[in-house]
Amino acid sequence: MMPFAFGLFALAYSGLILFTVASSLRRLMSPMRAALGAFALSVVLHGATTLMLGEEAPLALYFWGIPHLLILPLLLLSARRQSNSTGA
């Protein structure tokens, strides 16, 4: 039960981070660029901190990497819908 709870927490955390950063970047650029920028920024920051973990790095990579990859299609779909609705 506990691994399921950790996985759910990781998925919720990734979704919150990616959509919040993309929403903030949306004020500066197009929705698709904001979504990709949010993903890239999150991967760079999480990747840098993961490298500092040493032998626990693979576990941390699974904790943020897999949820980020699961959220990315939803983020891109949302950005495409925003682009189509605003005509940008």
Tab-separated table of C-alpha atoms in Angstrom:
chain	number	residue	atom	x	y	z
A	1	MET	CA	0.000	0.000	0.000
A	2	MET	CA	2.841	2.368	0.820
A	3	PRO	CA	4.521	2.214	-2.649
A	4	PHE	CA	1.153	3.048	-4.211
A	5	ALA	CA	0.821	6.067	-1.911
A	6	PHE	CA	4.341	7.235	-2.782
A	7	GLY	CA	3.611	6.825	-6.481
A	8	LEU	CA	0.386	8.786	-6.176
A	9	PHE	CA	2.185	11.514	-4.244
A	10	ALA	CA	4.914	11.683	-6.907
A	11	LEU	CA	2.329	11.951	-9.678
A	12	ALA	CA	0.421	14.696	-7.863
A	13	TYR	CA	3.631	16.591	-7.086
A	14	SER	CA	4.803	16.417	-10.692
A	15	GLY	CA	1.443	17.577	-11.987
A	16	LEU	CA	1.328	20.468	-9.566
A	17	ILE	CA	4.855	21.593	-10.381
A	18	LEU	CA	4.567	21.274	-14.157
A	19	PHE	CA	1.166	22.937	-14.496
A	20	THR	CA	2.070	25.746	-12.077
A	21	VAL	CA	5.342	26.560	-13.831
A	22	ALA	CA	3.692	26.311	-17.256
A	23	SER	CA	0.925	28.636	-16.097
A	24	SER	CA	3.492	31.152	-14.896
A	25	LEU	CA	5.481	30.919	-18.115
A	26	ARG	CA	2.276	31.261	-20.153
A	27	ARG	CA	2.244	34.943	-19.296
A	28	LEU	CA	5.578	35.356	-21.099
A	29	MET	CA	5.282	33.016	-24.090
A	30	SER	CA	2.932	30.844	-26.118
A	31	PRO	CA	1.229	27.919	-24.361
A	32	MET	CA	3.258	25.220	-26.153
A	33	ARG	CA	6.586	26.938	-25.452
A	34	ALA	CA	5.500	27.469	-21.846
A	35	ALA	CA	4.658	23.767	-21.453
A	36	LEU	CA	7.942	22.615	-22.970
A	37	GLY	CA	9.849	25.235	-20.990
A	38	ALA	CA	8.241	24.122	-17.749
A	39	PHE	CA	9.107	20.504	-18.499
A	40	ALA	CA	12.700	21.367	-19.426
A	41	LEU	CA	13.184	23.594	-16.384
A	42	SER	CA	11.815	20.932	-14.056
A	43	VAL	CA	13.952	18.194	-15.616
A	44	VAL	CA	17.110	20.310	-15.331
A	45	LEU	CA	16.494	21.250	-11.704
A	46	HIS	CA	15.392	17.782	-10.608
A	47	GLY	CA	18.210	16.200	-12.615
A	48	ALA	CA	20.818	18.402	-10.943
A	49	THR	CA	19.580	17.530	-7.474
A	50	THR	CA	19.354	13.848	-8.401
A	51	LEU	CA	23.029	13.822	-9.397
A	52	MET	CA	23.947	14.947	-5.889
A	53	LEU	CA	22.275	11.926	-4.256
A	54	GLY	CA	24.978	9.414	-5.113
A	55	GLU	CA	23.839	5.814	-4.955
A	56	GLU	CA	20.211	6.731	-4.243
A	57	ALA	CA	19.962	8.581	-7.574
A	58	PRO	CA	18.100	5.797	-9.472
A	59	LEU	CA	15.337	5.731	-6.848
A	60	ALA	CA	14.990	9.514	-7.003
A	61	LEU	CA	14.966	9.372	-10.797
A	62	TYR	CA	12.043	6.951	-10.680
A	63	PHE	CA	10.293	9.168	-8.137
A	64	TRP	CA	10.255	12.242	-10.374
A	65	GLY	CA	11.125	10.961	-13.856
A	66	ILE	CA	8.283	8.541	-14.432
A	67	PRO	CA	5.565	10.897	-13.133
A	68	HIS	CA	6.969	13.737	-15.245
A	69	LEU	CA	6.774	11.548	-18.332
A	70	LEU	CA	3.202	10.552	-17.451
A	71	ILE	CA	2.141	14.185	-16.983
A	72	LEU	CA	3.903	15.508	-20.119
A	73	PRO	CA	1.221	14.361	-22.631
A	74	LEU	CA	-1.502	15.983	-20.515
A	75	LEU	CA	0.524	19.178	-20.299
A	76	LEU	CA	1.050	19.260	-24.059
A	77	LEU	CA	-2.623	18.507	-24.723
A	78	SER	CA	-3.616	21.353	-22.434
A	79	ALA	CA	-1.163	23.705	-24.173
A	80	ARG	CA	-2.497	22.729	-27.601
A	81	ARG	CA	-6.063	23.396	-26.484
A	82	GLN	CA	-5.064	26.784	-25.095
A	83	SER	CA	-3.282	27.636	-28.344
A	84	ASN	CA	-6.334	26.687	-30.392
A	85	SER	CA	-8.758	28.605	-28.185
A	86	THR	CA	-6.739	31.823	-28.166
A	87	GLY	CA	-5.770	31.679	-31.809
A	88	ALA	CA	-2.059	32.071	-30.983
